[in-house]
Short mmCIF file of C-alpha atoms in Angstrom, two decimals:
data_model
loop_
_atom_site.label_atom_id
_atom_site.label_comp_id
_atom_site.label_asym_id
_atom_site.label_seq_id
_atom_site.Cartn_x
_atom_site.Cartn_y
_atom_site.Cartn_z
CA UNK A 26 64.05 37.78 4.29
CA UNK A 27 64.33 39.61 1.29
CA UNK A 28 67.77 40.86 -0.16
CA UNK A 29 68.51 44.28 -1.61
CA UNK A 30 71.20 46.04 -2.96
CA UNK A 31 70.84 49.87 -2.06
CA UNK A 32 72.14 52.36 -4.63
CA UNK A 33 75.51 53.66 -3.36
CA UNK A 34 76.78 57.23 -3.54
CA UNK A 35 80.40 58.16 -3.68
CA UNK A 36 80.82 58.62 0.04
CA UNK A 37 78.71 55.26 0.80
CA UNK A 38 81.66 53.81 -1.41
CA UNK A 39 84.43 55.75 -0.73
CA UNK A 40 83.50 54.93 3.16
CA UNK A 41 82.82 51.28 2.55
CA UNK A 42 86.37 50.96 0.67
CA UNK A 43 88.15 51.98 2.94
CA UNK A 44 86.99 49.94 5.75
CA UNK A 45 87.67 47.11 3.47
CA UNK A 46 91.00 48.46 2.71
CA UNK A 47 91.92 48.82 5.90
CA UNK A 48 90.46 45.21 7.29
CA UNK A 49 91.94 43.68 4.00
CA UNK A 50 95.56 45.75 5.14
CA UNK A 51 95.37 43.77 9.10
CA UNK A 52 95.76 40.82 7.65
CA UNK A 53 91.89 39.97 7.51
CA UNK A 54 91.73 38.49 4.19
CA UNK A 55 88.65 38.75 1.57
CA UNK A 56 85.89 40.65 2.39
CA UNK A 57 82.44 40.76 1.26
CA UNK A 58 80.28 43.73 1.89
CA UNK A 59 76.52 44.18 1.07
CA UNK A 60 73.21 45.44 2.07
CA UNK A 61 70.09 43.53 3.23
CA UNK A 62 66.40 44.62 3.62
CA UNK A 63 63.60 42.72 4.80
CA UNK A 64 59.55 43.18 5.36
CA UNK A 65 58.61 41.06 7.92
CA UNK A 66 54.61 40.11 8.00
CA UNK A 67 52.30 39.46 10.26
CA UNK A 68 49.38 36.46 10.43
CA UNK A 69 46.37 39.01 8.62
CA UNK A 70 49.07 40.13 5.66
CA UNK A 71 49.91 43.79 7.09
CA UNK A 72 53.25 44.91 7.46
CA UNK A 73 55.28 43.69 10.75
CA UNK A 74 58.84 45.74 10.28
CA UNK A 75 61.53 46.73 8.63
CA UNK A 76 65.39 45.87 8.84
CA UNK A 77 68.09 46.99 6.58
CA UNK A 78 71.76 46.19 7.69
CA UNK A 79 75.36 46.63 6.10
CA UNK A 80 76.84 43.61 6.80
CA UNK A 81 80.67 42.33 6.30
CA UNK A 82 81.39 39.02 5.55
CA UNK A 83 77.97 37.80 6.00
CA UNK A 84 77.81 39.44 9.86
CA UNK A 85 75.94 42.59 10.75
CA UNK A 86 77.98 45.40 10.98
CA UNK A 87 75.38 48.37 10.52
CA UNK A 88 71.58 48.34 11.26
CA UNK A 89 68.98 51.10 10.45
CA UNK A 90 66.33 52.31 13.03
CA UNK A 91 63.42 52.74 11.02
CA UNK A 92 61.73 54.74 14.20
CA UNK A 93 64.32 56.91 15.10
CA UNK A 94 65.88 57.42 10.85
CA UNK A 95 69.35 57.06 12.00
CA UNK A 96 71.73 54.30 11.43
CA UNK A 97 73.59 52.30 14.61
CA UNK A 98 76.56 50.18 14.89
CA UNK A 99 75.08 46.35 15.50
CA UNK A 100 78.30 44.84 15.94
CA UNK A 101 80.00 44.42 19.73
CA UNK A 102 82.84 42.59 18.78
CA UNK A 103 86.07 43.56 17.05
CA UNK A 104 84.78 45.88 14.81
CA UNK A 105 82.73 47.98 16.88
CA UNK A 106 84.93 50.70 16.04
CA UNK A 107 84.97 50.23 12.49
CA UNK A 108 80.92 49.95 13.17
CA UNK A 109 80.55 53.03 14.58
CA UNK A 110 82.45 55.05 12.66
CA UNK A 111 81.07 53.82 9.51
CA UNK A 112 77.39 54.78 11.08
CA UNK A 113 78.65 58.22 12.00
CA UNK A 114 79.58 58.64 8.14
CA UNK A 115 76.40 57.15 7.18
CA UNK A 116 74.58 59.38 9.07
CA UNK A 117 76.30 62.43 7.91
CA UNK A 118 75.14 61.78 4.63
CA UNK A 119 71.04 61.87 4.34
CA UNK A 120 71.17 60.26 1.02
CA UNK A 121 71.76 56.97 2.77
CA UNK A 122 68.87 57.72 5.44
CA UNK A 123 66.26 58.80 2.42
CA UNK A 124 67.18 55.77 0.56
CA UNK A 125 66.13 53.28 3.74
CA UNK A 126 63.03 55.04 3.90
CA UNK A 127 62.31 54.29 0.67
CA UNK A 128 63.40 50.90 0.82
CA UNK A 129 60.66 50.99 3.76
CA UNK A 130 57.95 52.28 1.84
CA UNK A 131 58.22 50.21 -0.82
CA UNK A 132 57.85 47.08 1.37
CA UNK A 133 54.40 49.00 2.61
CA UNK A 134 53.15 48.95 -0.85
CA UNK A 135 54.16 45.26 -1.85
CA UNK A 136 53.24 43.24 1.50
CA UNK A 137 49.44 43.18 0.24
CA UNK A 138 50.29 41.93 -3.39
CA UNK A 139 53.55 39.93 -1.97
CA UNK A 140 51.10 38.31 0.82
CA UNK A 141 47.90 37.42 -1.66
CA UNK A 142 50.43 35.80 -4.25
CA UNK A 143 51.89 33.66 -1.38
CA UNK A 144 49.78 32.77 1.81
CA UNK A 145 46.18 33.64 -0.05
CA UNK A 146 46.98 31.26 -3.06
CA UNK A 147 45.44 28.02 -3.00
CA UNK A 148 47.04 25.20 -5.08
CA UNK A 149 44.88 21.83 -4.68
CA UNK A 150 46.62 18.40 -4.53
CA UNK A 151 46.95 15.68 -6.65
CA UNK A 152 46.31 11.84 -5.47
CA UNK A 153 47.35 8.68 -6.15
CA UNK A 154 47.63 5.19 -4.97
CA UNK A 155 50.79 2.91 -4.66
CA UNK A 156 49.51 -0.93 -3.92
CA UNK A 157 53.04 -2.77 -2.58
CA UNK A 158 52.72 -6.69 -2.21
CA UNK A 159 53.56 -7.89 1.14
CA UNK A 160 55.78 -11.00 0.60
CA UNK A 161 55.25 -13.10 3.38
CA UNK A 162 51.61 -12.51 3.28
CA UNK A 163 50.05 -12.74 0.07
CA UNK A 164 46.61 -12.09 0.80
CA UNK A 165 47.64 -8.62 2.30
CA UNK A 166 48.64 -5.60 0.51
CA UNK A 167 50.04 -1.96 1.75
CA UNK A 168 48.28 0.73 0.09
CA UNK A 169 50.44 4.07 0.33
CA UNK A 170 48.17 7.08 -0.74
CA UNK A 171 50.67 10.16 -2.10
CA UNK A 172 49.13 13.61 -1.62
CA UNK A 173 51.16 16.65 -3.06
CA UNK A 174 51.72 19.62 -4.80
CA UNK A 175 49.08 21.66 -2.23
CA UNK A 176 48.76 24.56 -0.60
CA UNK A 177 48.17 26.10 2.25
CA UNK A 178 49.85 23.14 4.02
CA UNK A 179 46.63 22.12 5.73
CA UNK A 180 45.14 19.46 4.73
CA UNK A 181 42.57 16.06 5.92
CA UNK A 182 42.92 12.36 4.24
CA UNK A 183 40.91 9.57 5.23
CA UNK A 184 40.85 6.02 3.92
CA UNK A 185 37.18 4.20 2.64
CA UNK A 186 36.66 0.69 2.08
CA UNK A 187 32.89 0.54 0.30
CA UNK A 188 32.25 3.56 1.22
CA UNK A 189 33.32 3.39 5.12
CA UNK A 190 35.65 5.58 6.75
CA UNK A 191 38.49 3.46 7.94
CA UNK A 192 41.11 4.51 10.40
CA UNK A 193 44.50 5.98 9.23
CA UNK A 194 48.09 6.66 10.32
CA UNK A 195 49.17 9.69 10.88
CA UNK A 196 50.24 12.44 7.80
CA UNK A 197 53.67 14.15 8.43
CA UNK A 198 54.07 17.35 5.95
CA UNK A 199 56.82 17.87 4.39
CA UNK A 200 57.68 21.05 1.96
CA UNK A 201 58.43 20.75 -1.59
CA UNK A 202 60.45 24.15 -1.97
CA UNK A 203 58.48 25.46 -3.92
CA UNK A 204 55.71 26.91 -1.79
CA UNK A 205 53.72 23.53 -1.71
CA UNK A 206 53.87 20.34 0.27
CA UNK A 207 53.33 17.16 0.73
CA UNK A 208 52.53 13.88 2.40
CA UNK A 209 51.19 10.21 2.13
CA UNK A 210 49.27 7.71 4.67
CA UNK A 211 49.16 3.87 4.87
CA UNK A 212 46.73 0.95 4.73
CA UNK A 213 46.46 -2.70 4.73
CA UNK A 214 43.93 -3.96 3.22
CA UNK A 215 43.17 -7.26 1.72
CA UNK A 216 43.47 -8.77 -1.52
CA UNK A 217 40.36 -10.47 -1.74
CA UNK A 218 38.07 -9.89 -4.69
CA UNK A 219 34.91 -7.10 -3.90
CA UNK A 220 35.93 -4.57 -1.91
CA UNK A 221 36.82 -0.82 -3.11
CA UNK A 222 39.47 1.05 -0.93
CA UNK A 223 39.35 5.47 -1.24
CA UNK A 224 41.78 7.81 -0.69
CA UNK A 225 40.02 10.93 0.34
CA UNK A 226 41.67 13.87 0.67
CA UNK A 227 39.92 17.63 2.24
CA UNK A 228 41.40 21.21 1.77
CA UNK A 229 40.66 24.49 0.96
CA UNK A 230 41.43 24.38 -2.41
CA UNK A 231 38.54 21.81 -3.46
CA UNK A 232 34.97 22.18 -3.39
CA UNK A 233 34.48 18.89 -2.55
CA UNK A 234 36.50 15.97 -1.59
CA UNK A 235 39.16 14.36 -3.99
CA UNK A 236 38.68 10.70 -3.85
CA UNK A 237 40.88 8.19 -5.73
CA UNK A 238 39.56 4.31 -5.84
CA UNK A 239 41.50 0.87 -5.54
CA UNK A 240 40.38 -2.46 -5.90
CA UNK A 241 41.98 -5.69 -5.87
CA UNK A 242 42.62 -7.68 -9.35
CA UNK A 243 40.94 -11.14 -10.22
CA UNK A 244 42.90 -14.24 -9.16
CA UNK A 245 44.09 -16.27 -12.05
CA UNK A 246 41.23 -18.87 -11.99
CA UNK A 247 38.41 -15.57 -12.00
CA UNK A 248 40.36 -14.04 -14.80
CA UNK A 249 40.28 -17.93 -16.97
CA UNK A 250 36.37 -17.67 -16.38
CA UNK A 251 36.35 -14.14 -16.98
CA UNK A 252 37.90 -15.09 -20.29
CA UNK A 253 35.54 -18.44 -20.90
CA UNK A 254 32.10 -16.27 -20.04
CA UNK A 255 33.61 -13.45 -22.89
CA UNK A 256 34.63 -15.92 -25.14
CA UNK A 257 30.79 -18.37 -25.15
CA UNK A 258 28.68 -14.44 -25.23
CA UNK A 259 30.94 -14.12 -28.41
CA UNK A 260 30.62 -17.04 -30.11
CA UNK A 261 26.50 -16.58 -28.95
CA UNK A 262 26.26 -13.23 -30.84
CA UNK A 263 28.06 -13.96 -33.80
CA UNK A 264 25.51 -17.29 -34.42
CA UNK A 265 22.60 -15.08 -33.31
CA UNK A 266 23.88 -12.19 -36.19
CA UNK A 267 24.31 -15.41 -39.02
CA UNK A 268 20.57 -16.49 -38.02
CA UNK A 269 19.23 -13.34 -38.17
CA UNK A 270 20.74 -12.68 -41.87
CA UNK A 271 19.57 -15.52 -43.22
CA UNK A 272 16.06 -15.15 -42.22
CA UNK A 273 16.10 -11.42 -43.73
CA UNK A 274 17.66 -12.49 -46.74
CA UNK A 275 14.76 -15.58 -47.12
CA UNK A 276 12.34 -14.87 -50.19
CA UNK A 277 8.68 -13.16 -49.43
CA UNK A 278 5.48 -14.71 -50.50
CA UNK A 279 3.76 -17.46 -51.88
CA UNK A 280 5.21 -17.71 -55.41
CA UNK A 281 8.44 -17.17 -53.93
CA UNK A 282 11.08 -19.57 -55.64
CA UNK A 283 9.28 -20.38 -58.52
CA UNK A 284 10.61 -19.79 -62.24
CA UNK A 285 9.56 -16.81 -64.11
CA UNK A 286 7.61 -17.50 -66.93
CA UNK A 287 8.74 -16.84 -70.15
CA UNK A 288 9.01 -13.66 -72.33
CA UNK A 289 5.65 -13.35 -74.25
CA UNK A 290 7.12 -11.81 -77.22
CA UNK A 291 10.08 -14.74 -77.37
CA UNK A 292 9.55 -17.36 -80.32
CA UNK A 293 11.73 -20.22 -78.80
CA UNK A 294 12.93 -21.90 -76.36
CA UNK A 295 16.18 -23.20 -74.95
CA UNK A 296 15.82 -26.70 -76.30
CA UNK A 297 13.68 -29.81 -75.89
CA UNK A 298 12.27 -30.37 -72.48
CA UNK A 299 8.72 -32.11 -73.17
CA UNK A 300 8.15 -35.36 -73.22
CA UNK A 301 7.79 -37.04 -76.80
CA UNK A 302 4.28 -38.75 -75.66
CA UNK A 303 1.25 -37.45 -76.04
CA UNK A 304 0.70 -35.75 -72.93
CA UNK A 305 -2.99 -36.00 -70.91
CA UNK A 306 -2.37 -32.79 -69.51
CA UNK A 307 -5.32 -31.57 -66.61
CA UNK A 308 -6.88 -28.73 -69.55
CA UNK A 309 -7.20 -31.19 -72.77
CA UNK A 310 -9.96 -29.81 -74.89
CA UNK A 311 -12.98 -32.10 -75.68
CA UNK A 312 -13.52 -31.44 -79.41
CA UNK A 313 -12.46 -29.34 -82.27
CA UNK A 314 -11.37 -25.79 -80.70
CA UNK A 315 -8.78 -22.95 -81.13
CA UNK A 316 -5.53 -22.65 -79.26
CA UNK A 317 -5.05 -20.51 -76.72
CA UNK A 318 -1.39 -19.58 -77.06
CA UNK A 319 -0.73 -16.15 -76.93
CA UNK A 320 1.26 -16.45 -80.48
CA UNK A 321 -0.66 -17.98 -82.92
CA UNK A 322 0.91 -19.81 -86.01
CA UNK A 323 1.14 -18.35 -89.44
CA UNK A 324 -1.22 -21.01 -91.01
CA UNK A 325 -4.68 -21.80 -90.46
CA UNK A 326 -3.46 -25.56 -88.90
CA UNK A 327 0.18 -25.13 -89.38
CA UNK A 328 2.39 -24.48 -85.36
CA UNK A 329 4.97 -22.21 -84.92
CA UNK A 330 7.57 -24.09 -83.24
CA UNK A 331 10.88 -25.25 -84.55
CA UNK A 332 9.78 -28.97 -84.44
CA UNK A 333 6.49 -29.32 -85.60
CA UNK A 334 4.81 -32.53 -84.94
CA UNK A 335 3.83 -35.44 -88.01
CA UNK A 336 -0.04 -34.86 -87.13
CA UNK A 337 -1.45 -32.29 -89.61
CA UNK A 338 -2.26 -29.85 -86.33
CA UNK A 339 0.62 -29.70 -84.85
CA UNK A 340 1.29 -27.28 -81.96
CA UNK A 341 3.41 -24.64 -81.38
CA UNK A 342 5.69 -25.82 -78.49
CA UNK A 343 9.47 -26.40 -78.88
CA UNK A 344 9.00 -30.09 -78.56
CA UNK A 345 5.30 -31.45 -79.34
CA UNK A 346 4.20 -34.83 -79.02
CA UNK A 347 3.64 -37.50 -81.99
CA UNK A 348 0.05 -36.55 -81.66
CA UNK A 349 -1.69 -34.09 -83.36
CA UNK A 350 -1.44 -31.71 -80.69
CA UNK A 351 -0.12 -31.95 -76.98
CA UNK A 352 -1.62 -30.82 -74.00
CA UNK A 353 1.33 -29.72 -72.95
CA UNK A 354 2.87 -27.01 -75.42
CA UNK A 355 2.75 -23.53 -74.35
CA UNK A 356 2.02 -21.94 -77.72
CA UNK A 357 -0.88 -24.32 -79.62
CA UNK A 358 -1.39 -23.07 -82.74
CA UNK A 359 -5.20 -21.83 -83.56
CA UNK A 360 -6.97 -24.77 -85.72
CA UNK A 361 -8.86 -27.36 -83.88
CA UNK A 362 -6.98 -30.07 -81.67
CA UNK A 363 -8.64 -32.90 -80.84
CA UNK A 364 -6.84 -34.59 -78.30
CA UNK A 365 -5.13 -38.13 -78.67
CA UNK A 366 -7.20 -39.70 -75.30
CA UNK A 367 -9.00 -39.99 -72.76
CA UNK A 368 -6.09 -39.13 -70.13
CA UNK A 369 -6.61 -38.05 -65.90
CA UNK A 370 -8.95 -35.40 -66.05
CA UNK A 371 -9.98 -35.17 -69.27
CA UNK A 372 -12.81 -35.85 -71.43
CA UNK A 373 -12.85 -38.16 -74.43
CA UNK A 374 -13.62 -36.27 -77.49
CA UNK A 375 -14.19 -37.33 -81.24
CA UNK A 376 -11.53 -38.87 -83.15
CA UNK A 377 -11.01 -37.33 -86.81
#
């Protein structure tokens, strides 16, 4: 039913005060007049009918015959009279009779937008799934699966446990108000860990099914070694990360670790670190010969370190030996050496 308020003339409201004037003057009380139009529809969208009626005080009091263009008194009670003269007047007066066809029309040219905004539509539904704990049984729970918000009010839902179509109550629609509905269905299922329980719901709105999964939670001794499983993995990959850094930050090679030698063009050294004795190092020379120290001493027999020896050849090391020259210092100075010894791996020379 769809209300309208028809543009009055002055003889639609001269006529329609003074039938309120005159019901208001027999003691009738308030009155409420108005005018009501309706397209009725049928199933395919075309257009069914047409009504229009004056009505007082929310009861028909004049209808229109959209056949015959004339208007009628609908009432039979006690204002028939008032009913049929008011449709007389109204009938006198073709303003009244072009303005219902129009009303008429217009309802021809809105039933095909009015019906593909409201029946066509499609709206799809939303899901979702309410687990409620079953107190005297605690390895039971009622699932409740909430469809709404679709429409056309047609509509399939079927419960899945793993993928199985389980059997359901019965769906009772109910309408929202605003041109969509609603509904829910009911399961029990059980609480035991493994199983998956669907809600899937069918209608014309969806290409394919809309499913919605539930599955039980972990008891309290699953979720501890839940917890104890994560917690031993962690602790695994944090000592398998510290291994693997150390091996990449190990040194390369076969001289890795050893000291660098030191600076060719530096003329001393930190301090003593030789021992005082004559050393029988593995490369003591077997007679008179030159030193091979890459800085030779200023003199023909005289060595270049800071603490020369009290041989007449001493060497140029930071801290020679009492001999003439030792085996050991890195910088020899270039006269002959002999060598203090025989020592391991070394061959007795002449003594001087």
């Amino acid at each position: 039913m769809k209300a309208a308020v028809l543009a009055m003339g002055p003889t639609g409201f001269g006529v329609l005060g003074a039938m309120g004037l005159a019901l208001s003057c027999g003691a009738a009380g308030a009155f409420v007049v108005h005018v009501a139009s309706s397209c009725p529809l049928t199933a395919n969208g075309s257009l069914g009918g047409f009504d229009l009626t004056v009505a007082f005080n929310k009861n028909p009091l004049v209808c229109y015959d959209p056949d015959a263009h004339i208007f009628y008194p609908c009432d039979g009670g006690l204002l028939h009279g008032v009913a049929t003269f008011v449709a007389f007047i109204l009938n006198y007066n073709a303003t009244w009779v072009q303005r219902a066809e129009a009303r008429r029309q217009a309802c021809t040219e809105l039933a095909a937008q009015f019906w593909a905004q409201t029946a066509l539509r499609r709206t799809p539904p939303q899901v979702r799934i309410v687990p409620i704990r079953i107190s005297n049984d605690p390895d039971t729970v009622r699932l409740i699966c909430h469809v709404w918000g679709f429409f056309p009010p047609a509509v399939t839902i079927q419960w899945l446990q793993n993928g199985l179509v389980l059997a359901s109550d019965d769906t009772e629609l109910l309408p929202n108000g605003d041109w969509t509905y609603r509904t829910q269905t009911t399961l029990r299922a059980s609480t035991a860990a493994g199983s998956t329980y669907t809600c899937s719901v069918w209608h014309s709105s969806l290409e394919q099914p809309l499913q919605v999964d539930w599955s039980p939670n972990l008891s309290p001794g699953m979720m501890a070694q839940v917890a104890v499983a994560a917690m031993a993995l962690t602790l695994g990959l944090v000592a398998f990360s510290a291994g693997v850094f150390s091996f990449c930050q190990r040194p390369q090679g076969p001289d890795a670790g050893s000291s660098p030698h030191p600076d060719a063009g530096s003329d001393s050294s930190p301090g003593p670190q030789n021992d005082p004795r004559p050393s029988s190092g593995p490369h003591p020379g077997p007679g008179p010969h030159s030193g091979s120290g890459p800085h030779p001493g200023p003199g023909p027999h005289s060595g270049s370190g800071p603490h020369p020896g009290p041989g007449p050849h001493s060497g140029s090391g930071p801290s020679p030996g009492p001999g003439p020259h030792s085996a050991s210092d890195p910088h020899p100075g270039p006269g002959p050496h002999p060598s203090p010894g025989p020592g391991p791996g070394s061959t007795p020379g002449p003594y001087p």
